[in-house]
Coordinates of N, CA and C and ligand atoms in Angstrom, one line a residue:
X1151 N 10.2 9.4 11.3 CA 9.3 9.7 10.1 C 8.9 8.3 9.5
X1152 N 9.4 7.6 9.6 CA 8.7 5.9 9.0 C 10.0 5.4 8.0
X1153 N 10.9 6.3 7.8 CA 12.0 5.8 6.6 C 12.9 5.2 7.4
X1154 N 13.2 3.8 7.6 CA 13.9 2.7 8.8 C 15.3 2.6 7.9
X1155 N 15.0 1.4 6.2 CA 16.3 1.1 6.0 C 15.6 1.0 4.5
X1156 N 15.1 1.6 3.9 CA 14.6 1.8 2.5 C 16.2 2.5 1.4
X1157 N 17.3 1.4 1.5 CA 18.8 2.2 1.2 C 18.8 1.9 -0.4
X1158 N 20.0 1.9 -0.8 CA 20.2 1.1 -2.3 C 20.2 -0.3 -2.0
X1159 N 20.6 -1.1 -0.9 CA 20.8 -1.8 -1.6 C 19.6 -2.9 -1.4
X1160 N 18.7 -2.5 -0.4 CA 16.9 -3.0 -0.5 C 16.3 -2.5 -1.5
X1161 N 16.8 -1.4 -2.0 CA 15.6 -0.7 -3.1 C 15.9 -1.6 -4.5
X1162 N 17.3 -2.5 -4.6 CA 18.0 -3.3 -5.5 C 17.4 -4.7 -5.3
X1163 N 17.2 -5.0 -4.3 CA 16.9 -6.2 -3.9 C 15.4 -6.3 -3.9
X1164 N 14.7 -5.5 -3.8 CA 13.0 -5.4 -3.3 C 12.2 -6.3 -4.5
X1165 N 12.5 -6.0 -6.0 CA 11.8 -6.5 -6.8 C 12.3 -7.9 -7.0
X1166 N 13.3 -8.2 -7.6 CA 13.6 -9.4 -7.9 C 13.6 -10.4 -6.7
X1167 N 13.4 -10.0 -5.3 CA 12.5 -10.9 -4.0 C 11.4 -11.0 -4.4
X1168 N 10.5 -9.3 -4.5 CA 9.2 -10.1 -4.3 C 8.0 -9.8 -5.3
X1169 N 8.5 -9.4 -6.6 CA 7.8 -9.2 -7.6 C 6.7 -10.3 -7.9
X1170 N 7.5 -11.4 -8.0 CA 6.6 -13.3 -8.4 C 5.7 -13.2 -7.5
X1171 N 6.4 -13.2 -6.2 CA 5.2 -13.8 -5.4 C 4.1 -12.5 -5.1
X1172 N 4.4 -11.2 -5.4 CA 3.3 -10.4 -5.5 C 2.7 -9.9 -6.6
X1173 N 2.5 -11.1 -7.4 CA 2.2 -10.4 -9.3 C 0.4 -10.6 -8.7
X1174 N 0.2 -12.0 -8.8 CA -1.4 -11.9 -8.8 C -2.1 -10.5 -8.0
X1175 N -1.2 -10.3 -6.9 CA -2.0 -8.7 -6.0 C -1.8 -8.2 -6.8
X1176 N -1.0 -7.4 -7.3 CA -0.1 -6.8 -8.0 C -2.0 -6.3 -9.4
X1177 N -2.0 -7.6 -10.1 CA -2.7 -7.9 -10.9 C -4.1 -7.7 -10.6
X1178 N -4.6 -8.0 -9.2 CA -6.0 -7.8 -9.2 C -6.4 -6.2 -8.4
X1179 N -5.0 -5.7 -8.4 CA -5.9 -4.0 -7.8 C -6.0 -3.7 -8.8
X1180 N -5.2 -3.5 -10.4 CA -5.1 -3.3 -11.9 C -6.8 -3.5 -12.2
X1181 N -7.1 -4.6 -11.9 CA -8.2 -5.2 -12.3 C -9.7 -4.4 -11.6
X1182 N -9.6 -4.3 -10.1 CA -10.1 -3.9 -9.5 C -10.4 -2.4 -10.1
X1183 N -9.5 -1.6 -10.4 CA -9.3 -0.3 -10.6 C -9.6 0.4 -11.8
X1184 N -9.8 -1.1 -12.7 CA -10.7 -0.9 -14.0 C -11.6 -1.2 -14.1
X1185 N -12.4 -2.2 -12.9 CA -13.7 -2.5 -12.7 C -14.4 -1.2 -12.2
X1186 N -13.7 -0.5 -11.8 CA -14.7 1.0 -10.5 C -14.6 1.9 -11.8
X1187 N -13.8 2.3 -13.1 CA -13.6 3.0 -14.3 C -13.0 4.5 -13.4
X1188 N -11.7 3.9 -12.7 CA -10.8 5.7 -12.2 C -10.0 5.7 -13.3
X1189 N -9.7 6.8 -13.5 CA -9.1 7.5 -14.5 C -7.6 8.4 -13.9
X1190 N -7.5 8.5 -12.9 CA -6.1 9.1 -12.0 C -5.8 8.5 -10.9
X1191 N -5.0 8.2 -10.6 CA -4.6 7.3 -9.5 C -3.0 7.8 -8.7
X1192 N -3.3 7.8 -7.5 CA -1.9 7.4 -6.8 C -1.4 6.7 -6.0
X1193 N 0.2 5.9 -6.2 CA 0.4 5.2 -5.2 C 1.7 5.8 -3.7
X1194 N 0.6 5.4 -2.3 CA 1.4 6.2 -2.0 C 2.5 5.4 -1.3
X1195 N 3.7 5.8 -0.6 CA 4.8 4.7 -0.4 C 4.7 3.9 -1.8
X1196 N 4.7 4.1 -2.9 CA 4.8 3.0 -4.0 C 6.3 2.4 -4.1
X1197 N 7.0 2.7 -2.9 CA 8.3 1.8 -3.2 C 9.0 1.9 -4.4
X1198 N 9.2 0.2 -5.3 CA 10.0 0.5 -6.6 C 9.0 0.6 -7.4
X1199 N 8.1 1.3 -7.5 CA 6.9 1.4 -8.4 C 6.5 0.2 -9.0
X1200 N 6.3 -1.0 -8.8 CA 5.9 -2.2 -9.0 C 4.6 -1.6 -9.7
X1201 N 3.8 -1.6 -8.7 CA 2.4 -1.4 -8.8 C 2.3 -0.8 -9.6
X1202 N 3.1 0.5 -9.8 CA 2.6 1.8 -10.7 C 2.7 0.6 -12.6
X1203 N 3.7 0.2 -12.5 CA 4.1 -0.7 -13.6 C 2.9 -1.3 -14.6
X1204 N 2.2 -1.9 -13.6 CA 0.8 -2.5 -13.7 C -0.1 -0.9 -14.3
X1205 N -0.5 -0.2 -13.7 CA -1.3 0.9 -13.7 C -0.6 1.4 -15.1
X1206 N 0.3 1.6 -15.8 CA 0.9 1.9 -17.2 C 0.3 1.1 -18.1
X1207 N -0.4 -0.4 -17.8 CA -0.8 -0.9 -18.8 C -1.9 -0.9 -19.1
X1208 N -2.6 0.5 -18.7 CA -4.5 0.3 -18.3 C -4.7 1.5 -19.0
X1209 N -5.7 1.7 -18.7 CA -6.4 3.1 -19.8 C -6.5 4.4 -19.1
X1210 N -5.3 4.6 -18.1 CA -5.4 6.0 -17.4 C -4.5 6.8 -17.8
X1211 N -5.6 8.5 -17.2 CA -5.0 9.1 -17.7 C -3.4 10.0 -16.6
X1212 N -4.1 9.4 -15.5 CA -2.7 10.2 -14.5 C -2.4 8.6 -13.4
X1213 N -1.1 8.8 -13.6 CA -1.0 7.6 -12.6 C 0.8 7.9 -11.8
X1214 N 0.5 8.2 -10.7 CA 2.3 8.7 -9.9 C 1.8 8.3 -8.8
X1215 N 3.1 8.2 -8.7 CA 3.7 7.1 -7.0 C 4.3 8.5 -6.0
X1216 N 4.7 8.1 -4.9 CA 5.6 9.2 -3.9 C 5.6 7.8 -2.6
X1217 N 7.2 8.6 -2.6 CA 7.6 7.5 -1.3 C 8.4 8.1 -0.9
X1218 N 9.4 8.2 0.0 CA 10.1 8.9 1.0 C 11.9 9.1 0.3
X1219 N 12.0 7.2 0.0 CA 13.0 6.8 -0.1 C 13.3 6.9 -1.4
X1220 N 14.7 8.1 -1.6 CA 15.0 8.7 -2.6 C 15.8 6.9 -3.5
X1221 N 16.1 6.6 -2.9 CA 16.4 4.8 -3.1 C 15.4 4.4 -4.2
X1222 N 14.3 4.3 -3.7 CA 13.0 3.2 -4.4 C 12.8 4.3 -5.2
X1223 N 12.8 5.6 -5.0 CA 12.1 6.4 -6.3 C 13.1 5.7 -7.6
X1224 N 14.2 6.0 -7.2 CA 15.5 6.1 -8.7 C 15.1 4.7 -9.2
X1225 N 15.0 3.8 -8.4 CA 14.4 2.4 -9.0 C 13.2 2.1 -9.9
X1226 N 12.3 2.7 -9.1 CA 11.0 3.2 -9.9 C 11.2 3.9 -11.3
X1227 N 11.9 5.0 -11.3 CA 12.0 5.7 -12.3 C 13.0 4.8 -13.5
X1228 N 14.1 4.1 -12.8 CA 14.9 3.7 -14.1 C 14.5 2.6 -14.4
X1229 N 13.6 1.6 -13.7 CA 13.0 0.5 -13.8 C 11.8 0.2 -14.9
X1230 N 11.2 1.3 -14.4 CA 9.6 1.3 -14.7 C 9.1 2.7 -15.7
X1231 N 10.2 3.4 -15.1 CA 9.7 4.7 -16.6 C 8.9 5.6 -15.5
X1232 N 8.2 5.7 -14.5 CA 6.7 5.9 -14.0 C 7.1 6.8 -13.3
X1233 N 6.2 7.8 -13.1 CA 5.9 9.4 -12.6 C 5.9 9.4 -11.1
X1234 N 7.3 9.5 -10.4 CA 7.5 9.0 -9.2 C 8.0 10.3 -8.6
X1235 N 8.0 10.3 -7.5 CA 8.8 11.7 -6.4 C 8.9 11.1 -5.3
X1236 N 9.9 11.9 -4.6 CA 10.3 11.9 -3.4 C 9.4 12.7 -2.4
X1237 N 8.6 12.4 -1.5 CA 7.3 12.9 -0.9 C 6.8 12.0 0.5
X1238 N 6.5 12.8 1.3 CA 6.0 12.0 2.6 C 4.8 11.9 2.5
X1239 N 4.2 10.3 2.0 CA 2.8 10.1 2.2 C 2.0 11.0 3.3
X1240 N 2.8 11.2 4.2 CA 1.6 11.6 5.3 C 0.9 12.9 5.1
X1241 N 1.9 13.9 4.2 CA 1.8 15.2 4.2 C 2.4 15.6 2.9
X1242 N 1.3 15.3 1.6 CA 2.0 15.6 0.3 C 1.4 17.0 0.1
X1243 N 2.2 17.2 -1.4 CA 1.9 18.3 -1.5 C 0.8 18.5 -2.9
X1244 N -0.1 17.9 -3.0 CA -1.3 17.4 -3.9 C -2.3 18.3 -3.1
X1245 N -3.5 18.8 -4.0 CA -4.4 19.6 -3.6 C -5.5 18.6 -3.3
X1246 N -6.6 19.0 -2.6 CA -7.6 18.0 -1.9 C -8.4 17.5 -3.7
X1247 N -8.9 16.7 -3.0 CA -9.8 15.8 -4.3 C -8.9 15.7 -5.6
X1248 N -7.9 15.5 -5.9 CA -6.8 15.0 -6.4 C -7.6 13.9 -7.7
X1249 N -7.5 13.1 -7.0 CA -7.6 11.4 -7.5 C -8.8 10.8 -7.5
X1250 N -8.9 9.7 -8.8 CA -10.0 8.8 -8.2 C -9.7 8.5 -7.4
X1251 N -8.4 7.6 -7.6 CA -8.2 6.5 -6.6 C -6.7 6.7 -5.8
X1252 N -7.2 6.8 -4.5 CA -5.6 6.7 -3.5 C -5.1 5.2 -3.2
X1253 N -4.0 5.0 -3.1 CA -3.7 3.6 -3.0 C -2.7 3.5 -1.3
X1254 N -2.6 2.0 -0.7 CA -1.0 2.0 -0.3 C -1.2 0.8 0.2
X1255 N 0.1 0.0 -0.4 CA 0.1 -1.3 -0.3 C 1.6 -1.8 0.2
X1256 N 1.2 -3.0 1.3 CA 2.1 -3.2 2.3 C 3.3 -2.4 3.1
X1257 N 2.5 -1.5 3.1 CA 3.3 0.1 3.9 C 2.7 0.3 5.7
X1258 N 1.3 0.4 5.4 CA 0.3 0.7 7.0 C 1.5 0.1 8.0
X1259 N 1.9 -1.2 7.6 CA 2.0 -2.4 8.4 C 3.4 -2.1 9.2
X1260 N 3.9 -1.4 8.7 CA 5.7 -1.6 8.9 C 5.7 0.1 10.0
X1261 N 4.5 1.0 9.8 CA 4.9 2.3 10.2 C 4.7 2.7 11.5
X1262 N 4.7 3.3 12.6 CA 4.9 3.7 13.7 C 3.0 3.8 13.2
X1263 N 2.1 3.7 14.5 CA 0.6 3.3 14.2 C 0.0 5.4 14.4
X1264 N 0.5 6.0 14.4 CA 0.6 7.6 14.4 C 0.6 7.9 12.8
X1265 N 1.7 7.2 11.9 CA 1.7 7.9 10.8 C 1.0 7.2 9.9
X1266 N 0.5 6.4 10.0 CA -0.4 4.8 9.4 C -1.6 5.7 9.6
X1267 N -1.8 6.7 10.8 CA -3.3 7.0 10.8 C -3.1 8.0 9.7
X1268 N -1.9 9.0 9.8 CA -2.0 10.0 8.9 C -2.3 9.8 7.6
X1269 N -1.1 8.4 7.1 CA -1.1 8.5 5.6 C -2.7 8.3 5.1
X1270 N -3.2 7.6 6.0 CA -4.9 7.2 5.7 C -5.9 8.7 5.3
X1271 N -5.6 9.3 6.0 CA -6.4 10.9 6.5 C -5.9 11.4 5.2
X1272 N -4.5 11.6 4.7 CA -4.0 12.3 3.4 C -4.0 11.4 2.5
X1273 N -4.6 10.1 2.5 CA -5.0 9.4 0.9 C -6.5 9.9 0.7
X1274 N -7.3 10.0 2.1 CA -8.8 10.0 2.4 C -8.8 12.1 1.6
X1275 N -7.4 12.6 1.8 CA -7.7 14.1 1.9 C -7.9 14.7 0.2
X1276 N -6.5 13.7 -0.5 CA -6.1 14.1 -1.8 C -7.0 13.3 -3.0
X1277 N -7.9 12.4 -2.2 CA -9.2 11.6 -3.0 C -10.1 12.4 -3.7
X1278 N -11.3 12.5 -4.4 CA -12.2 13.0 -4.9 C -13.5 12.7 -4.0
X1279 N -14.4 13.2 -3.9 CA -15.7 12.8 -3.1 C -16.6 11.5 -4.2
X1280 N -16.7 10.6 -3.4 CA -16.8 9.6 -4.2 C -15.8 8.6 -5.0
X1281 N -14.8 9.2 -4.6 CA -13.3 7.9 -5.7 C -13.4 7.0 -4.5
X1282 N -11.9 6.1 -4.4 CA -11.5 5.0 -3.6 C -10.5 5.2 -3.6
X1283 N -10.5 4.2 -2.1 CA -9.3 4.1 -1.5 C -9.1 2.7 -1.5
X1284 N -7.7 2.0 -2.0 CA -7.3 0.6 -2.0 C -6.1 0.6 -0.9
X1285 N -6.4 -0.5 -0.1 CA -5.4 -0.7 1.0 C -4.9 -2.5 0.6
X1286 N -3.8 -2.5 0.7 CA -3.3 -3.7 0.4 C -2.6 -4.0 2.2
X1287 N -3.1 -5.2 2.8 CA -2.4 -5.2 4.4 C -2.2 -6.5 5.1
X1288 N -1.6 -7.0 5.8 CA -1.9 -7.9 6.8 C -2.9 -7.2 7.4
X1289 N -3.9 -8.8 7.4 CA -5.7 -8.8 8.3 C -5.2 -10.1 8.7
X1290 N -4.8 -10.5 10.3 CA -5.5 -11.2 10.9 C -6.5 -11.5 11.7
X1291 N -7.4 -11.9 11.1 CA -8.9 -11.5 11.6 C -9.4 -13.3 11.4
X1292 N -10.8 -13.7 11.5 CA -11.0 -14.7 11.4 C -11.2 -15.4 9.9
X1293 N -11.0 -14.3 9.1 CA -10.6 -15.3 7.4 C -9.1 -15.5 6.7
X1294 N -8.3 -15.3 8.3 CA -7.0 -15.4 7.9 C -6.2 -16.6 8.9
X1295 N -6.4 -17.4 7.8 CA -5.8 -19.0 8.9 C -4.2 -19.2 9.0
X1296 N -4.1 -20.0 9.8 CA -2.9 -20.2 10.6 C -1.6 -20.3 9.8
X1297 N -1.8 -21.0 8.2 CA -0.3 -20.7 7.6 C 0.1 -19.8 7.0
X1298 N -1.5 -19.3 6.5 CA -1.3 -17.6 5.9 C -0.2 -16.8 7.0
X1299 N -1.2 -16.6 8.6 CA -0.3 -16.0 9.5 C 1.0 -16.3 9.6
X1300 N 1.4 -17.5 9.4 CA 2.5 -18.1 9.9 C 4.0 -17.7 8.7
X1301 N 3.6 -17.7 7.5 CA 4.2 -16.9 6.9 C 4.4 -15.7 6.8
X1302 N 2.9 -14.9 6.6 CA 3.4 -13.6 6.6 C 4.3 -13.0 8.3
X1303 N 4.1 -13.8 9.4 CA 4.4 -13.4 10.3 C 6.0 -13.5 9.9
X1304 N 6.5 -14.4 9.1 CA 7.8 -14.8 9.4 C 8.5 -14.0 8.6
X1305 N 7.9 -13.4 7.4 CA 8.3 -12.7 6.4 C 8.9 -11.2 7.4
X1306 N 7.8 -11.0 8.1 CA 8.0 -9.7 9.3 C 9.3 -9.8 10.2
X1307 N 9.3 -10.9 10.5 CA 9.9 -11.5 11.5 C 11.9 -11.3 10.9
X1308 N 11.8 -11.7 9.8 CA 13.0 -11.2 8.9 C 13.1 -10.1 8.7
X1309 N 12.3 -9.3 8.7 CA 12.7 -7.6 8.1 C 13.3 -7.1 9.6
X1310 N 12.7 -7.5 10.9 CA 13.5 -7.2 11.7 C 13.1 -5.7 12.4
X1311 N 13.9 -5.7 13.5 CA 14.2 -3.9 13.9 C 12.8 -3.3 14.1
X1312 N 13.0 -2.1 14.0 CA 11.5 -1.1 14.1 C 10.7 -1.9 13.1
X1313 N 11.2 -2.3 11.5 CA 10.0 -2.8 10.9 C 8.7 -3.8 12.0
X1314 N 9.8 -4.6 12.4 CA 9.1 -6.0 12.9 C 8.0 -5.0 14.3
X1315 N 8.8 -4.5 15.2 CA 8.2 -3.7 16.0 C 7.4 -3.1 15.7
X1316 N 6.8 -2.4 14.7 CA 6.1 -1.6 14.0 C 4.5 -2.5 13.6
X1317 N 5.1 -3.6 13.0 CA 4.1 -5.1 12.4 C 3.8 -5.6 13.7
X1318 N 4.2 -5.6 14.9 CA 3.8 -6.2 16.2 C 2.5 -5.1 16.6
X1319 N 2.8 -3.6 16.8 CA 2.1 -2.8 17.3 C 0.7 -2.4 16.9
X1320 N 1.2 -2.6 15.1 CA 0.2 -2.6 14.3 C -0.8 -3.4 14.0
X1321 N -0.9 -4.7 14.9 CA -2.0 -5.8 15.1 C -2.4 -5.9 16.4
X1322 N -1.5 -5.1 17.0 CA -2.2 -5.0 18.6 C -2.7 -4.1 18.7
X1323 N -2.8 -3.2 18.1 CA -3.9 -1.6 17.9 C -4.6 -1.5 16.9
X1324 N -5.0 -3.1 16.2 CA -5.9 -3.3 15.5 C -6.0 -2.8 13.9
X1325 N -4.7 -3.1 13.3 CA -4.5 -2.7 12.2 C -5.2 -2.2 11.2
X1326 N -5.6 -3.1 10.0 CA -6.2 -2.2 9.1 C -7.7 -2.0 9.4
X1327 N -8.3 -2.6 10.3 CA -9.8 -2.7 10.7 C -9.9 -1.1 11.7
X1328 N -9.0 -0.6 12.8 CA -9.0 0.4 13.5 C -8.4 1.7 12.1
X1329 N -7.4 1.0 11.2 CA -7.0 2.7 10.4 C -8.0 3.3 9.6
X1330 N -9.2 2.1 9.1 CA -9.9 2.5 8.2 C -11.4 2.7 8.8
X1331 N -11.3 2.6 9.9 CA -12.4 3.1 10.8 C -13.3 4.4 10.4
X1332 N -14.4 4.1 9.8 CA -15.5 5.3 9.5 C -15.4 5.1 8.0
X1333 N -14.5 4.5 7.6 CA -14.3 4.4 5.9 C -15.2 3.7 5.2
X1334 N -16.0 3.8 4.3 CA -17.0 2.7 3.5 C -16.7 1.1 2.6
X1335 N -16.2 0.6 3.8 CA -15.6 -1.0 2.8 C -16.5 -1.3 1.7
X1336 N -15.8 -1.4 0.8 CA -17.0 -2.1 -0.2 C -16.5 -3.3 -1.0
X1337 N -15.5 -3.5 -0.4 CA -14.8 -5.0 -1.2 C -13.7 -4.8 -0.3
X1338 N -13.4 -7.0 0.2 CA -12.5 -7.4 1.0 C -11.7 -8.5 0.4
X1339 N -10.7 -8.4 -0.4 CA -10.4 -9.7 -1.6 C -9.0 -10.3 -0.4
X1340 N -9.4 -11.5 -0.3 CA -7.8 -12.1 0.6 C -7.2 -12.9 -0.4
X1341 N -5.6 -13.0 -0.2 CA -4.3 -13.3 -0.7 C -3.8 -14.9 0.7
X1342 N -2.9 -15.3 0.1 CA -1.9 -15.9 1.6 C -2.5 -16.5 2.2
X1343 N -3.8 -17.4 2.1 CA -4.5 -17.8 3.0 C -5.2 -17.1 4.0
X1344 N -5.5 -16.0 3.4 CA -6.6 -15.1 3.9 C -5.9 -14.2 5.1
X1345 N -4.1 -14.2 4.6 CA -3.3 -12.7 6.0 C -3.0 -11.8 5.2
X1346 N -3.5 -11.6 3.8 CA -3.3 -10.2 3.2 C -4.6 -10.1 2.3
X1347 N -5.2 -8.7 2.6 CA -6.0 -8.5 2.3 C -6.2 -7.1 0.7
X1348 N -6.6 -6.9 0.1 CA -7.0 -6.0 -0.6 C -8.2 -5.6 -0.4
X1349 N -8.3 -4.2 0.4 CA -9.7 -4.1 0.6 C -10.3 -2.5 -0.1
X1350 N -11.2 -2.3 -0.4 CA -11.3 -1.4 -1.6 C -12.5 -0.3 -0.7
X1351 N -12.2 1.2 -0.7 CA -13.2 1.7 0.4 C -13.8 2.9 -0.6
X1352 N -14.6 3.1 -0.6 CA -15.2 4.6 -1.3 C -15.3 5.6 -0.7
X1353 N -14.9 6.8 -0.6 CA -14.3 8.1 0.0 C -15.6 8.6 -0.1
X1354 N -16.5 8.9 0.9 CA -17.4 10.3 1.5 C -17.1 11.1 1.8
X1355 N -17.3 12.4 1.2 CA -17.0 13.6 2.2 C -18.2 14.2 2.4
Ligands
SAM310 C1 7.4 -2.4 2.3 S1 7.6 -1.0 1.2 C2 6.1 -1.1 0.2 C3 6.4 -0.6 -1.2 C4 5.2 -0.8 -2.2 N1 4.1 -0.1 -1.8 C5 4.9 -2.2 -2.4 O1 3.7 -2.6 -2.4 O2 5.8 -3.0 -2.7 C6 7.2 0.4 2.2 C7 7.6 1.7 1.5 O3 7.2 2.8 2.3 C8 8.1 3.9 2.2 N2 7.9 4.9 3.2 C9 8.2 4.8 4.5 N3 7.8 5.9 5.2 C10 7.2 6.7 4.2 C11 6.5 8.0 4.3 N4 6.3 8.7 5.4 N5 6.0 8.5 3.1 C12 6.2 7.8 1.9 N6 6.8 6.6 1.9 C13 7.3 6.1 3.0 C14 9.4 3.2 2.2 O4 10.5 4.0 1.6 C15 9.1 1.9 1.4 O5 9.4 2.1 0.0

């Protein structure tokens, strides 16, 4: 199902690793999300609800996370206060047209490339006609140079196991450029020297 090693004591460790170095992303989907004026949002795999943290400080009126790992929810929840559950991105139990905005940030990358399609199909499902979809990912593509890759690769390279395996397959079957295939890009913002991308899509149905 995608849940590898998401235990206590990564769900303990997740923020105080990589909160700093992921504030400015962190900061410009916030930004982004009040530039488009959505009003309900979800994040999905939101982990220790970081993100959601951000989204409390803004003018909405519905904003909840769902991630698998009963771990990152309790974190989420005791950390951040934020409207969190236990829930398999791929197949929530939210009614269609849901949300402005569906979210899922550095999750695609780590998942078996089957359920990466799904969670996409069920952010695309629980959206509104017309809202957005925000993907946060490794893009190595040609606006992503060699030390951007070279870190994020190594960052991968440490999580190890199925993750890493997962991050290998998911650039050889053309990661977020093949998940979001048919989707309406309408904004591509790069991070890391251009290997992580925020890219912002608007939902047709
Ligand atoms: C690398 S973390 C990313 C967390 C967060 N989105 C962030 O930006 O920091 C990936 C998260 O995906 C969650 N996850 C794995 N499979 C999932 C699934 N099928 N449905 C929901 N969450 C899942 C894990 O529990 C983990 O919290």
């Amino acid at each position: 199902m995608g849940l590898t090693k998401y235990g206590a004591f990564v769900a303990n460790m997740y923020d105080p690793l990589l909160a700093k170095p992921l504030h400015s992303i962190r900061k410009r989907v916030l930004l982004e999300a009040k530039r488009l004026g959505v009003k309900s949002v979800i994040d999905l795999c939101c982990g220790t609800g970081h993100q959601l943290s951000y989204f409390k400080s803004g003018d909405f009126q519905k904003v909840v996370g769902i991630d698998l790992s009963p771990h990152m929810v309790r974190v989420a929840k005791r950390k951040y206060g934020v409207n969190c559950s236990v829930q398999n991105a791929a197949q929530t139990g939210f009614d269609d047209n849901t949300f402005d905005l569906s979210m899922v940030s550095f999750a695609l990358h780590e998942k078996p490339f089957q359920l990466a399609r799904q969670i996409v199909q069920e952010a695309k499902r629980i959206t509104r006609p017309n809202g957005y979809f925000f993907v946060v990912d490794y893009v190595y593509d040609d606006r992503a140079k060699s030390d951007g890759k070279a870190v994020t690769w190594f960052v991968e390279f440490l999580a190890g196991g199925e993750h890493f395996r997962n991050f290998r397959k998911y650039l050889k079957s053309g990661g977020l450029e093949e998940l979001t295939k048919g989707l309406q890009r309408i904004k591509d913002i790069r991070f890391v020297s251009g290997s992580v991308a925020l890219q912002v899509f608007k939902v047709e149905k």
